PDB file of C-alpha atoms in Angstrom:
ATOM      1  CA  MET A   1     -11.985  11.720  23.124  1.00 64.00           C
ATOM      2  CA  ASN A   2     -10.697   9.129  20.641  1.00 83.00           C
ATOM      3  CA  LEU A   3      -9.013  10.738  17.644  1.00 85.00           C
ATOM      4  CA  SER A   4      -7.264   7.654  16.272  1.00 90.00           C
ATOM      5  CA  ASN A   5      -9.383   7.704  13.097  1.00 91.00           C
ATOM      6  CA  LYS A   6      -8.456  11.360  12.507  1.00 90.00           C
ATOM      7  CA  LYS A   7      -4.805  10.419  12.991  1.00 93.00           C
ATOM      8  CA  ILE A   8      -5.115   7.606  10.438  1.00 94.00           C
ATOM      9  CA  LEU A   9      -6.846   9.943   7.975  1.00 93.00           C
ATOM     10  CA  ALA A  10      -4.102  12.534   8.447  1.00 93.00           C
ATOM     11  CA  ALA A  11      -1.406   9.875   7.956  1.00 94.00           C
ATOM     12  CA  LYS A  12      -2.990   8.679   4.708  1.00 94.00           C
ATOM     13  CA  THR A  13      -3.506  12.229   3.465  1.00 94.00           C
ATOM     14  CA  LEU A  14       0.045  13.339   4.214  1.00 93.00           C
ATOM     15  CA  GLY A  15       1.719  10.066   3.214  1.00 94.00           C
ATOM     16  CA  VAL A  16       3.413   9.335   6.543  1.00 94.00           C
ATOM     17  CA  GLY A  17       2.956   6.805   9.336  1.00 93.00           C
ATOM     18  CA  THR A  18       0.542   7.355  12.212  1.00 93.00           C
ATOM     19  CA  GLY A  19       3.444   7.570  14.652  1.00 92.00           C
ATOM     20  CA  ARG A  20       4.666  10.755  12.997  1.00 93.00           C
ATOM     21  CA  ILE A  21       1.329  12.595  13.288  1.00 94.00           C
ATOM     22  CA  GLU A  22       1.174  14.991  16.250  1.00 94.00           C
ATOM     23  CA  LEU A  23      -2.131  16.606  17.249  1.00 92.00           C
ATOM     24  CA  ASN A  24      -2.253  19.977  19.036  1.00 92.00           C
ATOM     25  CA  ILE A  25      -3.948  19.431  22.420  1.00 91.00           C
ATOM     26  CA  ASN A  26      -5.384  22.961  22.530  1.00 92.00           C
ATOM     27  CA  ARG A  27      -7.210  22.574  19.193  1.00 90.00           C
ATOM     28  CA  LEU A  28      -8.792  19.140  19.599  1.00 89.00           C
ATOM     29  CA  ASP A  29     -12.311  20.469  18.888  1.00 89.00           C
ATOM     30  CA  GLU A  30     -11.249  21.677  15.420  1.00 89.00           C
ATOM     31  CA  ILE A  31      -9.539  18.354  14.706  1.00 90.00           C
ATOM     32  CA  LYS A  32     -12.641  16.453  15.859  1.00 90.00           C
ATOM     33  CA  GLU A  33     -14.801  18.293  13.310  1.00 90.00           C
ATOM     34  CA  ALA A  34     -12.451  17.567  10.372  1.00 90.00           C
ATOM     35  CA  ILE A  35     -14.055  15.058   8.020  1.00 91.00           C
ATOM     36  CA  THR A  36     -12.407  15.375   4.588  1.00 92.00           C
ATOM     37  CA  ARG A  37      -8.833  15.237   3.429  1.00 93.00           C
ATOM     38  CA  GLN A  38      -9.022  18.919   2.563  1.00 94.00           C
ATOM     39  CA  ASP A  39      -9.998  19.690   6.188  1.00 92.00           C
ATOM     40  CA  ILE A  40      -6.894  17.794   7.344  1.00 92.00           C
ATOM     41  CA  LYS A  41      -4.673  19.740   4.899  1.00 93.00           C
ATOM     42  CA  ASP A  42      -6.111  23.028   6.185  1.00 93.00           C
ATOM     43  CA  LEU A  43      -5.415  21.978   9.793  1.00 92.00           C
ATOM     44  CA  VAL A  44      -1.812  21.162   8.854  1.00 93.00           C
ATOM     45  CA  LYS A  45      -1.407  24.640   7.341  1.00 94.00           C
ATOM     46  CA  SER A  46      -2.892  26.286  10.432  1.00 93.00           C
ATOM     47  CA  GLY A  47      -0.667  24.226  12.772  1.00 92.00           C
ATOM     48  CA  ALA A  48      -3.282  22.078  14.530  1.00 93.00           C
ATOM     49  CA  ILE A  49      -1.685  18.937  13.079  1.00 94.00           C
ATOM     50  CA  LYS A  50       2.088  18.586  12.811  1.00 94.00           C
ATOM     51  CA  ILE A  51       4.343  15.977  11.249  1.00 93.00           C
ATOM     52  CA  LYS A  52       7.236  14.841  13.442  1.00 93.00           C
ATOM     53  CA  GLU A  53      10.690  14.628  11.910  1.00 90.00           C
ATOM     54  CA  THR A  54      12.076  11.191  11.172  1.00 83.00           C
ATOM     55  CA  LYS A  55      14.453   9.806  13.753  1.00 80.00           C
ATOM     56  CA  GLY A  56      17.454   7.628  13.252  1.00 78.00           C
ATOM     57  CA  ARG A  57      20.818   7.502  11.586  1.00 75.00           C
ATOM     58  CA  ARG A  58      20.015   5.260   8.653  1.00 77.00           C
ATOM     59  CA  LYS A  59      21.338   7.719   6.096  1.00 78.00           C
ATOM     60  CA  ASN A  60      24.603   8.055   8.007  1.00 77.00           C
ATOM     61  CA  VAL A  61      25.024   4.293   8.107  1.00 79.00           C
ATOM     62  CA  LYS A  62      24.181   4.009   4.431  1.00 78.00           C
ATOM     63  CA  ARG A  63      26.834   6.591   3.564  1.00 76.00           C
ATOM     64  CA  LYS A  64      29.453   4.726   5.579  1.00 72.00           C
ATOM     65  CA  GLN A  65      28.561   1.364   4.063  1.00 73.00           C
ATOM     66  CA  ARG A  66      28.735   2.448   0.458  1.00 73.00           C
ATOM     67  CA  ARG A  67      30.805   0.444  -1.969  1.00 69.00           C
ATOM     68  CA  ARG A  68      34.493   1.165  -1.545  1.00 71.00           C
ATOM     69  CA  ILE A  69      37.734  -0.617  -2.370  1.00 73.00           C
ATOM     70  CA  GLY A  70      37.385  -3.188   0.429  1.00 71.00           C
ATOM     71  CA  LYS A  71      33.783  -3.960  -0.417  1.00 69.00           C
ATOM     72  CA  ILE A  72      34.261  -4.713  -4.110  1.00 70.00           C
ATOM     73  CA  LYS A  73      34.581  -8.430  -4.661  1.00 72.00           C
ATOM     74  CA  LEU A  74      36.433  -9.996  -7.540  1.00 72.00           C
ATOM     75  CA  LYS A  75      34.523 -11.317 -10.474  1.00 78.00           C
ATOM     76  CA  VAL A  76      33.805 -15.031 -10.373  1.00 80.00           C
ATOM     77  CA  LYS A  77      36.151 -15.777 -13.251  1.00 86.00           C
ATOM     78  CA  ALA A  78      39.059 -14.020 -11.512  1.00 86.00           C
ATOM     79  CA  ARG A  79      38.472 -15.944  -8.275  1.00 86.00           C
ATOM     80  CA  LYS A  80      38.278 -19.232 -10.160  1.00 91.00           C
ATOM     81  CA  ARG A  81      41.484 -18.438 -12.044  1.00 92.00           C
ATOM     82  CA  SER A  82      43.389 -17.739  -8.811  1.00 92.00           C
ATOM     83  CA  TYR A  83      42.004 -20.975  -7.323  1.00 94.00           C
ATOM     84  CA  ILE A  84      43.191 -22.972 -10.353  1.00 96.00           C
ATOM     85  CA  ILE A  85      46.691 -21.485 -10.197  1.00 96.00           C
ATOM     86  CA  ILE A  86      47.174 -22.158  -6.471  1.00 96.00           C
ATOM     87  CA  THR A  87      45.643 -25.654  -6.722  1.00 97.00           C
ATOM     88  CA  ARG A  88      47.923 -26.712  -9.570  1.00 97.00           C
ATOM     89  CA  LYS A  89      50.972 -25.409  -7.714  1.00 97.00           C
ATOM     90  CA  LEU A  90      50.117 -27.255  -4.494  1.00 97.00           C
ATOM     91  CA  ARG A  91      49.176 -30.497  -6.251  1.00 97.00           C
ATOM     92  CA  THR A  92      52.480 -30.636  -8.138  1.00 97.00           C
ATOM     93  CA  TYR A  93      54.332 -29.939  -4.889  1.00 97.00           C
ATOM     94  CA  ILE A  94      52.679 -32.793  -2.967  1.00 96.00           C
ATOM     95  CA  LYS A  95      53.068 -35.097  -5.966  1.00 96.00           C
ATOM     96  CA  GLY A  96      56.803 -34.426  -5.813  1.00 96.00           C
ATOM     97  CA  LEU A  97      56.833 -35.192  -2.086  1.00 95.00           C
ATOM     98  CA  LYS A  98      55.031 -38.470  -2.767  1.00 95.00           C
ATOM     99  CA  THR A  99      57.531 -39.526  -5.458  1.00 95.00           C
ATOM    100  CA  GLN A 100      60.389 -38.700  -3.079  1.00 95.00           C
ATOM    101  CA  GLU A 101      58.545 -40.813  -0.481  1.00 93.00           C
ATOM    102  CA  LYS A 102      58.487 -38.004   2.081  1.00 93.00           C
ATOM    103  CA  ILE A 103      54.732 -38.511   2.587  1.00 93.00           C
ATOM    104  CA  THR A 104      52.584 -41.660   2.521  1.00 94.00           C
ATOM    105  CA  ASN A 105      49.767 -42.386   0.071  1.00 95.00           C
ATOM    106  CA  GLU A 106      47.195 -41.813   2.837  1.00 95.00           C
ATOM    107  CA  LYS A 107      48.707 -38.439   3.731  1.00 95.00           C
ATOM    108  CA  TYR A 108      48.832 -37.558   0.021  1.00 96.00           C
ATOM    109  CA  ALA A 109      45.119 -38.306  -0.403  1.00 96.00           C
ATOM    110  CA  GLU A 110      44.285 -36.291   2.707  1.00 96.00           C
ATOM    111  CA  LEU A 111      46.347 -33.320   1.490  1.00 96.00           C
ATOM    112  CA  ARG A 112      44.646 -33.429  -1.917  1.00 96.00           C
ATOM    113  CA  LYS A 113      41.257 -33.171  -0.217  1.00 96.00           C
ATOM    114  CA  GLN A 114      42.468 -30.250   1.883  1.00 96.00           C
ATOM    115  CA  ILE A 115      43.804 -28.489  -1.219  1.00 96.00           C
ATOM    116  CA  ARG A 116      40.461 -29.031  -2.937  1.00 95.00           C
ATOM    117  CA  ASN A 117      38.708 -27.449   0.053  1.00 94.00           C
ATOM    118  CA  ARG A 118      41.035 -24.419  -0.062  1.00 93.00           C
ATOM    119  CA  SER A 119      42.551 -25.139   3.340  1.00 93.00           C
ATOM    120  CA  PHE A 120      45.910 -23.721   2.258  1.00 94.00           C
ATOM    121  CA  LYS A 121      46.441 -20.153   1.091  1.00 92.00           C
ATOM    122  CA  SER A 122      49.879 -20.755  -0.384  1.00 94.00           C
ATOM    123  CA  LYS A 123      52.731 -23.230  -0.773  1.00 95.00           C
ATOM    124  CA  ARG A 124      54.347 -21.774   2.323  1.00 95.00           C
ATOM    125  CA  HIS A 125      51.158 -22.376   4.304  1.00 94.00           C
ATOM    126  CA  LEU A 126      51.144 -26.007   3.132  1.00 94.00           C
ATOM    127  CA  LYS A 127      54.797 -26.465   4.147  1.00 94.00           C
ATOM    128  CA  GLU A 128      54.079 -25.058   7.626  1.00 94.00           C
ATOM    129  CA  ASN A 129      51.189 -27.474   7.985  1.00 91.00           C
ATOM    130  CA  LEU A 130      53.347 -30.462   7.020  1.00 90.00           C
ATOM    131  CA  GLN A 131      55.886 -29.797   9.767  1.00 85.00           C
TER     132      GLN A 131
END
Protein backbone atom coordinates (compact mmCIF):
# COMPACT_ATOMS: atom_id res chain seq x y z
CA MET A 1 0.00 0.00 0.00
CA ASN A 2 1.60 3.26 -1.18
CA LEU A 3 0.77 6.16 1.12
CA SER A 4 3.39 8.62 -0.13
CA ASN A 5 0.71 10.99 -1.48
CA LYS A 6 -1.04 10.98 1.92
CA LYS A 7 2.31 11.75 3.54
CA ILE A 8 2.88 14.68 1.17
CA LEU A 9 -0.64 15.98 1.84
CA ALA A 10 -0.07 15.72 5.59
CA ALA A 11 3.28 17.52 5.28
CA LYS A 12 1.71 20.38 3.32
CA THR A 13 -1.23 20.61 5.70
CA LEU A 14 0.90 20.64 8.84
CA GLY A 15 3.72 22.77 7.40
CA VAL A 16 6.55 20.29 7.95
CA GLY A 17 8.74 18.12 5.73
CA THR A 18 7.71 14.64 4.62
CA GLY A 19 10.52 13.11 6.67
CA ARG A 20 8.89 14.29 9.88
CA ILE A 21 5.50 12.68 9.15
CA GLU A 22 5.00 9.33 10.91
CA LEU A 23 2.02 7.13 10.03
CA ASN A 24 0.54 4.67 12.55
CA ILE A 25 0.86 1.16 11.07
CA ASN A 26 -2.26 -0.13 12.85
CA ARG A 27 -4.52 2.57 11.36
CA LEU A 28 -3.44 2.52 7.72
CA ASP A 29 -7.00 1.91 6.47
CA GLU A 30 -8.21 5.18 8.06
CA ILE A 31 -5.24 7.06 6.60
CA LYS A 32 -5.90 5.55 3.16
CA GLU A 33 -9.46 6.92 3.17
CA ALA A 34 -8.39 10.48 4.10
CA ILE A 35 -8.86 12.80 1.13
CA THR A 36 -9.09 16.39 2.41
CA ARG A 37 -6.87 18.49 4.59
CA GLN A 38 -9.52 18.43 7.29
CA ASP A 39 -9.40 14.60 7.27
CA ILE A 40 -5.63 14.80 7.82
CA LYS A 41 -6.08 17.26 10.72
CA ASP A 42 -8.63 14.93 12.33
CA LEU A 43 -6.22 11.98 11.99
CA VAL A 44 -3.48 14.04 13.68
CA LYS A 45 -5.82 14.79 16.59
CA SER A 46 -6.78 11.12 16.92
CA GLY A 47 -3.11 10.01 16.79
CA ALA A 48 -3.07 8.12 13.47
CA ILE A 49 -0.55 10.62 12.08
CA LYS A 50 2.26 12.00 14.23
CA ILE A 51 4.89 14.66 13.67
CA LYS A 52 8.42 13.67 14.67
CA GLU A 53 10.48 16.10 16.71
CA THR A 54 13.27 17.94 14.96
CA LYS A 55 16.73 16.50 15.44
CA GLY A 56 20.00 18.29 15.69
CA ARG A 57 21.89 20.80 17.75
CA ARG A 58 21.63 23.82 15.49
CA LYS A 59 20.18 26.03 18.21
CA ASN A 60 23.00 25.07 20.58
CA VAL A 61 25.60 25.93 17.96
CA LYS A 62 23.86 29.20 17.18
CA ARG A 63 23.89 30.17 20.86
CA LYS A 64 27.60 29.42 21.12
CA GLN A 65 28.45 31.35 17.96
CA ARG A 66 26.64 34.52 18.88
CA ARG A 67 28.46 37.81 18.66
CA ARG A 68 30.82 38.27 21.58
CA ILE A 69 33.91 40.34 22.29
CA GLY A 70 36.21 38.20 20.11
CA LYS A 71 33.80 38.17 17.20
CA ILE A 72 33.28 41.92 16.91
CA LYS A 73 35.55 43.35 14.26
CA LEU A 74 36.79 46.91 14.23
CA LYS A 75 35.18 49.42 11.97
CA VAL A 76 36.93 49.95 8.66
CA LYS A 77 38.04 53.46 9.57
CA ALA A 78 39.68 52.25 12.80
CA ARG A 79 41.57 49.49 10.97
CA LYS A 80 42.74 51.93 8.31
CA ARG A 81 43.88 54.40 10.97
CA SER A 82 45.97 51.75 12.75
CA TYR A 83 47.46 50.70 9.39
CA ILE A 84 48.43 54.31 8.60
CA ILE A 85 50.10 54.80 11.98
CA ILE A 86 52.17 51.60 11.80
CA THR A 87 53.09 52.19 8.14
CA ARG A 88 54.35 55.72 8.77
CA LYS A 89 56.40 54.54 11.74
CA LEU A 90 58.05 51.70 9.80
CA ARG A 91 58.70 53.81 6.70
CA THR A 92 60.48 56.52 8.70
CA TYR A 93 62.54 53.84 10.44
CA ILE A 94 63.75 52.22 7.21
CA LYS A 95 64.35 55.65 5.67
CA GLY A 96 66.67 56.39 8.58
CA LEU A 97 68.48 53.08 8.04
CA LYS A 98 68.92 53.95 4.36
CA THR A 99 70.39 57.40 5.14
CA GLN A 100 72.78 55.78 7.63
CA GLU A 101 73.66 53.31 4.84
CA LYS A 102 72.84 50.27 6.97
CA ILE A 103 70.64 48.88 4.18
CA THR A 104 70.97 49.05 0.38
CA ASN A 105 68.53 50.72 -2.00
CA GLU A 106 67.32 47.30 -3.19
CA LYS A 107 66.69 46.12 0.37
CA TYR A 108 64.93 49.43 1.10
CA ALA A 109 62.58 48.97 -1.86
CA GLU A 110 61.87 45.38 -0.83
CA LEU A 111 61.13 46.42 2.77
CA ARG A 112 58.77 49.16 1.57
CA LYS A 113 56.79 46.58 -0.40
CA GLN A 114 56.65 44.30 2.63
CA ILE A 115 55.44 47.17 4.82
CA ARG A 116 52.76 47.97 2.25
CA ASN A 117 51.62 44.34 2.36
CA ARG A 118 51.42 44.41 6.17
CA SER A 119 54.15 41.81 6.62
CA PHE A 120 55.31 43.44 9.85
CA LYS A 121 53.13 43.88 12.92
CA SER A 122 55.43 46.34 14.66
CA LYS A 123 58.82 48.05 14.59
CA ARG A 124 60.20 45.28 16.76
CA HIS A 125 58.98 42.68 14.26
CA LEU A 126 60.74 44.58 11.47
CA LYS A 127 63.99 44.74 13.47
CA GLU A 128 63.87 40.98 14.11
CA ASN A 129 63.38 40.38 10.40
CA LEU A 130 66.38 42.55 9.49
CA GLN A 131 68.77 40.54 11.65
